[in-house]
Each structure stands twice: as C-alpha cells, then as structure tokens.
C-alpha cells in the first residue's frame, strides 16, 4: 500500500478548523504513520483598493481539504469522524484518490513541491517549434527561463527576426 492524496468534504468556511481538528486527532490517536499531510489549498490574490496593492490568501477549493494518507479502515475512521468532515469525495463508500498529475498541479500552484522542469537547452542553439501557431518554424534560443519553463526563441518571419516566447514542451533540438 502506498500513500495517496484524498479529498474530504467539509462545511464551507470550516476548512482550517477541520484541518486543525484532524491534525489533533492524528496526534492523539497515533495515526502519524498513516495520515501524513493535511492541506487547505490556498493561493495569493492581489486586490487593488484606492491605489494600494493588498495581497490576501484565497481558498482554491472552498469546502474541501486535501489529506495525504494510507487508506486503511482505521485511517478512514479517524478522518471520517473528525468534527466538520461531511465525507470523502468518491463514489459510494470507497474514497477515490487524486491522480498524481492533479496533486502535482495543486502543489505547484501553491508553491509547495515546486516541480522544476529539466531541460538540456543552450543559448544560441537551433530549435524547431513543434506546436502552437509557430509550428515547424526554426529559431535560435536567445534566453532560457528555467523557473518558468520557457524559452525566448528568435524566429524568422517575413524576413525579420522576431522574438517568440515558448514553453520547453513546444520546441525540440535540431540534430
């Protein structure tokens, strides 16, 4: 059995209280070896009021809490009977775990477990665009932005060199 992420449904507005209650129950019932991480997905939201920028946290999924756990009868019971939890998300009695891609996306948007994209591109290297509006164009890499997973490529259009910003996945190295 391996640990997976599950979604629990809570009363809206009680997500942080449910998180705190569940963390206390995990500690008091010695379930730390079966229930690992409990998260309320949040993102920064920038508001501009009267010309001033205000950054506040906003719940990405109101009414839901993510739990990384090993699904056993004991761990299910602990989570399910935590005050404020209305149930697991899933069909019938069996909770359905999140797909790894979904978890990676949620963690990345929160800035946790930032997935760094590996690349083997070099400046001044020739590349071919494989998708998007510039598909099959050939260009030269002018700038690499590994933190964003993007490249600035100079592409020849109408006889002029034009800078184009592309994802790593949109280009391939020329052999």
PDB file of N, CA, C and O in Angstrom, residues 1-66:
ATOM      1  N   UNK A   1       0.840  -1.187   0.000  1.00  0.00           N
ATOM      2  CA  UNK A   1       0.000   0.000   0.000  1.00  0.00           C
ATOM      3  C   UNK A   1       0.882   1.246   0.000  1.00  0.00           C
ATOM      4  O   UNK A   1       1.885   1.289   0.683  1.00  0.00           O
ATOM      5  N   UNK A   2       0.480   2.235  -0.769  1.00  0.00           N
ATOM      6  CA  UNK A   2       1.252   3.470  -0.799  1.00  0.00           C
ATOM      7  C   UNK A   2       0.363   4.634  -0.421  1.00  0.00           C
ATOM      8  O   UNK A   2      -0.856   4.590  -0.580  1.00  0.00           O
ATOM      9  N   UNK A   3       0.996   5.699   0.075  1.00  0.00           N
ATOM     10  CA  UNK A   3       0.227   6.870   0.467  1.00  0.00           C
ATOM     11  C   UNK A   3      -0.259   7.605  -0.772  1.00  0.00           C
ATOM     12  O   UNK A   3       0.448   7.686  -1.770  1.00  0.00           O
ATOM     13  N   UNK A   4      -1.479   8.104  -0.668  1.00  0.00           N
ATOM     14  CA  UNK A   4      -2.080   8.856  -1.769  1.00  0.00           C
ATOM     15  C   UNK A   4      -2.840  10.032  -1.193  1.00  0.00           C
ATOM     16  O   UNK A   4      -3.131  10.094  -0.006  1.00  0.00           O
ATOM     17  N   UNK A   5      -3.185  10.972  -2.079  1.00  0.00           N
ATOM     18  CA  UNK A   5      -3.939  12.157  -1.677  1.00  0.00           C
ATOM     19  C   UNK A   5      -5.422  11.895  -1.867  1.00  0.00           C
ATOM     20  O   UNK A   5      -5.849  11.406  -2.912  1.00  0.00           O
ATOM     21  N   UNK A   6      -6.205  12.248  -0.856  1.00  0.00           N
ATOM     22  CA  UNK A   6      -7.652  12.136  -0.918  1.00  0.00           C
ATOM     23  C   UNK A   6      -8.259  13.497  -0.611  1.00  0.00           C
ATOM     24  O   UNK A   6      -7.643  14.334   0.051  1.00  0.00           O
ATOM     25  N   UNK A   7      -9.484  13.699  -1.082  1.00  0.00           N
ATOM     26  CA  UNK A   7     -10.187  14.962  -0.849  1.00  0.00           C
ATOM     27  C   UNK A   7     -11.319  14.691   0.127  1.00  0.00           C
ATOM     28  O   UNK A   7     -12.085  13.747  -0.050  1.00  0.00           O
ATOM     29  N   UNK A   8     -11.387  15.505   1.177  1.00  0.00           N
ATOM     30  CA  UNK A   8     -12.510  15.382   2.104  1.00  0.00           C
ATOM     31  C   UNK A   8     -13.376  16.625   1.996  1.00  0.00           C
ATOM     32  O   UNK A   8     -12.883  17.736   1.793  1.00  0.00           O
ATOM     33  N   UNK A   9     -14.659  16.408   2.093  1.00  0.00           N
ATOM     34  CA  UNK A   9     -15.644  17.487   2.001  1.00  0.00           C
ATOM     35  C   UNK A   9     -15.924  17.983   3.408  1.00  0.00           C
ATOM     36  O   UNK A   9     -16.080  17.185   4.328  1.00  0.00           O
ATOM     37  N   UNK A  10     -15.951  19.308   3.558  1.00  0.00           N
ATOM     38  CA  UNK A  10     -16.203  19.906   4.871  1.00  0.00           C
ATOM     39  C   UNK A  10     -17.297  20.953   4.743  1.00  0.00           C
ATOM     40  O   UNK A  10     -17.713  21.302   3.637  1.00  0.00           O
ATOM     41  N   UNK A  11     -17.737  21.434   5.888  1.00  0.00           N
ATOM     42  CA  UNK A  11     -18.652  22.571   5.857  1.00  0.00           C
ATOM     43  C   UNK A  11     -17.874  23.766   5.310  1.00  0.00           C
ATOM     44  O   UNK A  11     -16.724  23.987   5.698  1.00  0.00           O
ATOM     45  N   UNK A  12     -18.485  24.524   4.414  1.00  0.00           N
ATOM     46  CA  UNK A  12     -17.802  25.662   3.808  1.00  0.00           C
ATOM     47  C   UNK A  12     -17.468  26.689   4.881  1.00  0.00           C
ATOM     48  O   UNK A  12     -18.289  27.015   5.736  1.00  0.00           O
ATOM     49  N   UNK A  13     -16.218  27.167   4.838  1.00  0.00           N
ATOM     50  CA  UNK A  13     -15.765  28.138   5.826  1.00  0.00           C
ATOM     51  C   UNK A  13     -15.107  27.495   7.038  1.00  0.00           C
ATOM     52  O   UNK A  13     -14.555  28.186   7.882  1.00  0.00           O
ATOM     53  N   UNK A  14     -15.192  26.166   7.159  1.00  0.00           N
ATOM     54  CA  UNK A  14     -14.615  25.458   8.300  1.00  0.00           C
ATOM     55  C   UNK A  14     -13.364  24.676   7.925  1.00  0.00           C
ATOM     56  O   UNK A  14     -12.909  23.830   8.690  1.00  0.00           O
ATOM     57  N   UNK A  15     -12.799  24.956   6.743  1.00  0.00           N
ATOM     58  CA  UNK A  15     -11.665  24.165   6.253  1.00  0.00           C
ATOM     59  C   UNK A  15     -10.484  24.186   7.214  1.00  0.00           C
ATOM     60  O   UNK A  15      -9.908  23.136   7.517  1.00  0.00           O
ATOM     61  N   UNK A  16     -10.116  25.380   7.698  1.00  0.00           N
ATOM     62  CA  UNK A  16      -8.959  25.478   8.593  1.00  0.00           C
ATOM     63  C   UNK A  16      -9.239  24.840   9.952  1.00  0.00           C
ATOM     64  O   UNK A  16      -8.349  24.244  10.560  1.00  0.00           O
ATOM     65  N   UNK A  17     -10.490  24.948  10.419  1.00  0.00           N
ATOM     66  CA  UNK A  17     -10.864  24.315  11.682  1.00  0.00           C
ATOM     67  C   UNK A  17     -10.815  22.791  11.543  1.00  0.00           C
ATOM     68  O   UNK A  17     -10.334  22.095  12.445  1.00  0.00           O
ATOM     69  N   UNK A  18     -11.276  22.279  10.412  1.00  0.00           N
ATOM     70  CA  UNK A  18     -11.222  20.836  10.160  1.00  0.00           C
ATOM     71  C   UNK A  18      -9.768  20.376  10.100  1.00  0.00           C
ATOM     72  O   UNK A  18      -9.412  19.327  10.659  1.00  0.00           O
ATOM     73  N   UNK A  19      -8.927  21.171   9.444  1.00  0.00           N
ATOM     74  CA  UNK A  19      -7.502  20.828   9.359  1.00  0.00           C
ATOM     75  C   UNK A  19      -6.899  20.728  10.757  1.00  0.00           C
ATOM     76  O   UNK A  19      -6.199  19.770  11.091  1.00  0.00           O
ATOM     77  N   UNK A  20      -7.171  21.734  11.595  1.00  0.00           N
ATOM     78  CA  UNK A  20      -6.641  21.743  12.959  1.00  0.00           C
ATOM     79  C   UNK A  20      -7.187  20.562  13.765  1.00  0.00           C
ATOM     80  O   UNK A  20      -6.434  19.885  14.479  1.00  0.00           O
ATOM     81  N   UNK A  21      -8.506  20.295  13.670  1.00  0.00           N
ATOM     82  CA  UNK A  21      -9.109  19.160  14.379  1.00  0.00           C
ATOM     83  C   UNK A  21      -8.487  17.843  13.945  1.00  0.00           C
ATOM     84  O   UNK A  21      -8.177  16.990  14.779  1.00  0.00           O
ATOM     85  N   UNK A  22      -8.309  17.675  12.640  1.00  0.00           N
ATOM     86  CA  UNK A  22      -7.759  16.427  12.109  1.00  0.00           C
ATOM     87  C   UNK A  22      -6.309  16.249  12.554  1.00  0.00           C
ATOM     88  O   UNK A  22      -5.899  15.141  12.925  1.00  0.00           O
ATOM     89  N   UNK A  23      -5.533  17.333  12.539  1.00  0.00           N
ATOM     90  CA  UNK A  23      -4.141  17.239  13.000  1.00  0.00           C
ATOM     91  C   UNK A  23      -4.069  16.828  14.469  1.00  0.00           C
ATOM     92  O   UNK A  23      -3.239  16.003  14.850  1.00  0.00           O
ATOM     93  N   UNK A  24      -4.990  17.380  15.305  1.00  0.00           N
ATOM     94  CA  UNK A  24      -5.035  16.990  16.722  1.00  0.00           C
ATOM     95  C   UNK A  24      -5.418  15.522  16.876  1.00  0.00           C
ATOM     96  O   UNK A  24      -4.840  14.800  17.682  1.00  0.00           O
ATOM     97  N   UNK A  25      -6.396  15.068  16.089  1.00  0.00           N
ATOM     98  CA  UNK A  25      -6.842  13.666  16.182  1.00  0.00           C
ATOM     99  C   UNK A  25      -5.734  12.708  15.736  1.00  0.00           C
ATOM    100  O   UNK A  25      -5.559  11.639  16.322  1.00  0.00           O
ATOM    101  N   UNK A  26      -5.008  13.084  14.674  1.00  0.00           N
ATOM    102  CA  UNK A  26      -3.911  12.240  14.188  1.00  0.00           C
ATOM    103  C   UNK A  26      -2.882  12.067  15.304  1.00  0.00           C
ATOM    104  O   UNK A  26      -2.385  10.964  15.543  1.00  0.00           O
ATOM    105  N   UNK A  27      -2.582  13.182  15.997  1.00  0.00           N
ATOM    106  CA  UNK A  27      -1.591  13.123  17.068  1.00  0.00           C
ATOM    107  C   UNK A  27      -2.118  12.326  18.268  1.00  0.00           C
ATOM    108  O   UNK A  27      -1.417  11.461  18.795  1.00  0.00           O
ATOM    109  N   UNK A  28      -3.352  12.567  18.675  1.00  0.00           N
ATOM    110  CA  UNK A  28      -3.885  11.911  19.869  1.00  0.00           C
ATOM    111  C   UNK A  28      -4.162  10.420  19.647  1.00  0.00           C
ATOM    112  O   UNK A  28      -4.104   9.635  20.584  1.00  0.00           O
ATOM    113  N   UNK A  29      -4.458  10.026  18.413  1.00  0.00           N
ATOM    114  CA  UNK A  29      -4.758   8.612  18.126  1.00  0.00           C
ATOM    115  C   UNK A  29      -3.559   7.890  17.506  1.00  0.00           C
ATOM    116  O   UNK A  29      -3.725   6.793  16.967  1.00  0.00           O
ATOM    117  N   UNK A  30      -2.378   8.528  17.523  1.00  0.00           N
ATOM    118  CA  UNK A  30      -1.138   7.929  16.991  1.00  0.00           C
ATOM    119  C   UNK A  30      -1.298   7.413  15.560  1.00  0.00           C
ATOM    120  O   UNK A  30      -0.946   6.271  15.258  1.00  0.00           O
ATOM    121  N   UNK A  31      -1.833   8.260  14.703  1.00  0.00           N
ATOM    122  CA  UNK A  31      -2.043   7.881  13.299  1.00  0.00           C
ATOM    123  C   UNK A  31      -1.024   8.562  12.377  1.00  0.00           C
ATOM    124  O   UNK A  31      -1.217   8.612  11.174  1.00  0.00           O
ATOM    125  N   UNK A  32       0.054   9.081  12.943  1.00  0.00           N
ATOM    126  CA  UNK A  32       1.076   9.776  12.166  1.00  0.00           C
ATOM    127  C   UNK A  32       1.739   8.898  11.120  1.00  0.00           C
ATOM    128  O   UNK A  32       2.305   9.396  10.151  1.00  0.00           O
ATOM    129  N   UNK A  33       1.669   7.582  11.307  1.00  0.00           N
ATOM    130  CA  UNK A  33       2.256   6.658  10.332  1.00  0.00           C
ATOM    131  C   UNK A  33       1.304   6.322   9.197  1.00  0.00           C
ATOM    132  O   UNK A  33       1.682   5.646   8.237  1.00  0.00           O
ATOM    133  N   UNK A  34       0.027   6.804   9.280  1.00  0.00           N
ATOM    134  CA  UNK A  34      -0.953   6.526   8.229  1.00  0.00           C
ATOM    135  C   UNK A  34      -1.513   7.795   7.599  1.00  0.00           C
ATOM    136  O   UNK A  34      -1.947   7.791   6.460  1.00  0.00           O
ATOM    137  N   UNK A  35      -1.535   8.883   8.355  1.00  0.00           N
ATOM    138  CA  UNK A  35      -2.035  10.165   7.847  1.00  0.00           C
ATOM    139  C   UNK A  35      -0.864  11.138   7.916  1.00  0.00           C
ATOM    140  O   UNK A  35      -0.358  11.427   8.999  1.00  0.00           O
ATOM    141  N   UNK A  36      -0.434  11.633   6.754  1.00  0.00           N
ATOM    142  CA  UNK A  36       0.816  12.373   6.671  1.00  0.00           C
ATOM    143  C   UNK A  36       0.632  13.886   6.591  1.00  0.00           C
ATOM    144  O   UNK A  36       1.056  14.608   7.469  1.00  0.00           O
ATOM    145  N   UNK A  37       0.037  14.374   5.516  1.00  0.00           N
ATOM    146  CA  UNK A  37      -0.105  15.823   5.333  1.00  0.00           C
ATOM    147  C   UNK A  37      -1.576  16.169   5.163  1.00  0.00           C
ATOM    148  O   UNK A  37      -2.324  15.460   4.501  1.00  0.00           O
ATOM    149  N   UNK A  38      -1.959  17.318   5.737  1.00  0.00           N
ATOM    150  CA  UNK A  38      -3.324  17.821   5.622  1.00  0.00           C
ATOM    151  C   UNK A  38      -3.193  19.250   5.112  1.00  0.00           C
ATOM    152  O   UNK A  38      -2.463  20.051   5.701  1.00  0.00           O
ATOM    153  N   UNK A  39      -3.876  19.565   4.015  1.00  0.00           N
ATOM    154  CA  UNK A  39      -3.723  20.893   3.402  1.00  0.00           C
ATOM    155  C   UNK A  39      -5.060  21.495   2.995  1.00  0.00           C
ATOM    156  O   UNK A  39      -5.950  20.784   2.542  1.00  0.00           O
ATOM    157  N   UNK A  40      -5.144  22.802   3.159  1.00  0.00           N
ATOM    158  CA  UNK A  40      -6.241  23.582   2.600  1.00  0.00           C
ATOM    159  C   UNK A  40      -5.604  24.374   1.460  1.00  0.00           C
ATOM    160  O   UNK A  40      -4.831  25.302   1.720  1.00  0.00           O
ATOM    161  N   UNK A  41      -5.853  23.999   0.191  1.00  0.00           N
ATOM    162  CA  UNK A  41      -5.209  24.707  -0.931  1.00  0.00           C
ATOM    163  C   UNK A  41      -5.575  26.187  -0.959  1.00  0.00           C
ATOM    164  O   UNK A  41      -6.745  26.543  -0.986  1.00  0.00           O
ATOM    165  N   UNK A  42      -4.532  27.024  -0.913  1.00  0.00           N
ATOM    166  CA  UNK A  42      -4.714  28.478  -0.924  1.00  0.00           C
ATOM    167  C   UNK A  42      -3.851  29.073  -2.026  1.00  0.00           C
ATOM    168  O   UNK A  42      -2.839  28.482  -2.404  1.00  0.00           O
ATOM    169  N   UNK A  43      -4.263  30.255  -2.504  1.00  0.00           N
ATOM    170  CA  UNK A  43      -3.446  30.984  -3.464  1.00  0.00           C
ATOM    171  C   UNK A  43      -3.484  32.460  -3.108  1.00  0.00           C
ATOM    172  O   UNK A  43      -4.423  32.925  -2.461  1.00  0.00           O
ATOM    173  N   UNK A  44      -2.446  33.173  -3.514  1.00  0.00           N
ATOM    174  CA  UNK A  44      -2.384  34.610  -3.265  1.00  0.00           C
ATOM    175  C   UNK A  44      -3.281  35.335  -4.252  1.00  0.00           C
ATOM    176  O   UNK A  44      -3.282  35.031  -5.441  1.00  0.00           O
ATOM    177  N   UNK A  45      -4.041  36.278  -3.736  1.00  0.00           N
ATOM    178  CA  UNK A  45      -4.907  37.084  -4.584  1.00  0.00           C
ATOM    179  C   UNK A  45      -4.550  38.546  -4.346  1.00  0.00           C
ATOM    180  O   UNK A  45      -4.479  38.986  -3.201  1.00  0.00           O
ATOM    181  N   UNK A  46      -4.285  39.264  -5.413  1.00  0.00           N
ATOM    182  CA  UNK A  46      -3.885  40.667  -5.295  1.00  0.00           C
ATOM    183  C   UNK A  46      -5.099  41.544  -5.568  1.00  0.00           C
ATOM    184  O   UNK A  46      -5.730  41.446  -6.615  1.00  0.00           O
ATOM    185  N   UNK A  47      -5.418  42.385  -4.595  1.00  0.00           N
ATOM    186  CA  UNK A  47      -6.518  43.331  -4.751  1.00  0.00           C
ATOM    187  C   UNK A  47      -5.931  44.734  -4.798  1.00  0.00           C
ATOM    188  O   UNK A  47      -4.972  45.031  -4.091  1.00  0.00           O
ATOM    189  N   UNK A  48      -6.507  45.581  -5.615  1.00  0.00           N
ATOM    190  CA  UNK A  48      -6.076  46.979  -5.659  1.00  0.00           C
ATOM    191  C   UNK A  48      -7.256  47.829  -5.200  1.00  0.00           C
ATOM    192  O   UNK A  48      -8.295  47.886  -5.862  1.00  0.00           O
ATOM    193  N   UNK A  49      -7.085  48.449  -4.021  1.00  0.00           N
ATOM    194  CA  UNK A  49      -8.124  49.322  -3.468  1.00  0.00           C
ATOM    195  C   UNK A  49      -7.502  50.683  -3.196  1.00  0.00           C
ATOM    196  O   UNK A  49      -6.479  50.773  -2.531  1.00  0.00           O
ATOM    197  N   UNK A  50      -8.114  51.703  -3.701  1.00  0.00           N
ATOM    198  CA  UNK A  50      -7.635  53.082  -3.507  1.00  0.00           C
ATOM    199  C   UNK A  50      -6.170  53.226  -3.909  1.00  0.00           C
ATOM    200  O   UNK A  50      -5.398  53.901  -3.245  1.00  0.00           O
ATOM    201  N   UNK A  51      -5.766  52.536  -4.958  1.00  0.00           N
ATOM    202  CA  UNK A  51      -4.408  52.637  -5.464  1.00  0.00           C
ATOM    203  C   UNK A  51      -3.382  51.842  -4.666  1.00  0.00           C
ATOM    204  O   UNK A  51      -2.194  51.941  -4.932  1.00  0.00           O
ATOM    205  N   UNK A  52      -3.817  51.058  -3.676  1.00  0.00           N
ATOM    206  CA  UNK A  52      -2.890  50.267  -2.867  1.00  0.00           C
ATOM    207  C   UNK A  52      -3.094  48.784  -3.166  1.00  0.00           C
ATOM    208  O   UNK A  52      -4.227  48.311  -3.242  1.00  0.00           O
ATOM    209  N   UNK A  53      -1.955  48.084  -3.300  1.00  0.00           N
ATOM    210  CA  UNK A  53      -2.000  46.643  -3.549  1.00  0.00           C
ATOM    211  C   UNK A  53      -2.123  45.903  -2.224  1.00  0.00           C
ATOM    212  O   UNK A  53      -1.373  46.170  -1.293  1.00  0.00           O
ATOM    213  N   UNK A  54      -3.071  44.985  -2.167  1.00  0.00           N
ATOM    214  CA  UNK A  54      -3.250  44.175  -0.966  1.00  0.00           C
ATOM    215  C   UNK A  54      -3.238  42.712  -1.393  1.00  0.00           C
ATOM    216  O   UNK A  54      -4.025  42.308  -2.239  1.00  0.00           O
ATOM    217  N   UNK A  55      -2.319  41.945  -0.806  1.00  0.00           N
ATOM    218  CA  UNK A  55      -2.223  40.524  -1.122  1.00  0.00           C
ATOM    219  C   UNK A  55      -2.931  39.750  -0.025  1.00  0.00           C
ATOM    220  O   UNK A  55      -2.628  39.904   1.158  1.00  0.00           O
ATOM    221  N   UNK A  56      -3.916  38.928  -0.438  1.00  0.00           N
ATOM    222  CA  UNK A  56      -4.629  38.115   0.537  1.00  0.00           C
ATOM    223  C   UNK A  56      -4.663  36.670   0.057  1.00  0.00           C
ATOM    224  O   UNK A  56      -4.498  36.388  -1.130  1.00  0.00           O
ATOM    225  N   UNK A  57      -4.875  35.762   0.992  1.00  0.00           N
ATOM    226  CA  UNK A  57      -4.967  34.340   0.667  1.00  0.00           C
ATOM    227  C   UNK A  57      -6.419  34.018   0.330  1.00  0.00           C
ATOM    228  O   UNK A  57      -7.345  34.506   0.990  1.00  0.00           O
ATOM    229  N   UNK A  58      -6.603  33.170  -0.692  1.00  0.00           N
ATOM    230  CA  UNK A  58      -7.941  32.762  -1.099  1.00  0.00           C
ATOM    231  C   UNK A  58      -7.960  31.239  -1.217  1.00  0.00           C
ATOM    232  O   UNK A  58      -7.020  30.635  -1.729  1.00  0.00           O
ATOM    233  N   UNK A  59      -9.022  30.633  -0.724  1.00  0.00           N
ATOM    234  CA  UNK A  59      -9.147  29.183  -0.824  1.00  0.00           C
ATOM    235  C   UNK A  59      -9.408  28.801  -2.277  1.00  0.00           C
ATOM    236  O   UNK A  59     -10.310  29.333  -2.916  1.00  0.00           O
ATOM    237  N   UNK A  60      -8.613  27.859  -2.799  1.00  0.00           N
ATOM    238  CA  UNK A  60      -8.771  27.424  -4.181  1.00  0.00           C
ATOM    239  C   UNK A  60     -10.015  26.552  -4.316  1.00  0.00           C
ATOM    240  O   UNK A  60     -10.761  26.661  -5.280  1.00  0.00           O
ATOM    241  N   UNK A  61     -10.247  25.678  -3.324  1.00  0.00           N
ATOM    242  CA  UNK A  61     -11.398  24.777  -3.342  1.00  0.00           C
ATOM    243  C   UNK A  61     -12.189  24.945  -2.047  1.00  0.00           C
ATOM    244  O   UNK A  61     -12.003  24.162  -1.110  1.00  0.00           O
ATOM    245  N   UNK A  62     -13.067  25.959  -1.971  1.00  0.00           N
ATOM    246  CA  UNK A  62     -13.830  26.156  -0.733  1.00  0.00           C
ATOM    247  C   UNK A  62     -14.655  24.906  -0.403  1.00  0.00           C
ATOM    248  O   UNK A  62     -15.279  24.309  -1.274  1.00  0.00           O
ATOM    249  N   UNK A  63     -14.610  24.510   0.855  1.00  0.00           N
ATOM    250  CA  UNK A  63     -15.380  23.346   1.291  1.00  0.00           C
ATOM    251  C   UNK A  63     -14.630  22.033   1.172  1.00  0.00           C
ATOM    252  O   UNK A  63     -15.202  20.977   1.433  1.00  0.00           O
ATOM    253  N   UNK A  64     -13.349  22.087   0.782  1.00  0.00           N
ATOM    254  CA  UNK A  64     -12.578  20.847   0.613  1.00  0.00           C
ATOM    255  C   UNK A  64     -11.217  20.958   1.285  1.00  0.00           C
ATOM    256  O   UNK A  64     -10.624  22.029   1.327  1.00  0.00           O
ATOM    257  N   UNK A  65     -10.735  19.820   1.786  1.00  0.00           N
ATOM    258  CA  UNK A  65      -9.415  19.718   2.405  1.00  0.00           C
ATOM    259  C   UNK A  65      -8.720  18.514   1.778  1.00  0.00           C
ATOM    260  O   UNK A  65      -9.356  17.485   1.531  1.00  0.00           O
ATOM    261  N   UNK A  66      -7.418  18.627   1.509  1.00  0.00           N
ATOM    262  CA  UNK A  66      -6.653  17.522   0.943  1.00  0.00           C
ATOM    263  C   UNK A  66      -5.910  16.797   2.058  1.00  0.00           C
ATOM    264  O   UNK A  66      -5.335  17.439   2.938  1.00  0.00           O
TER     265      UNK A  66
END
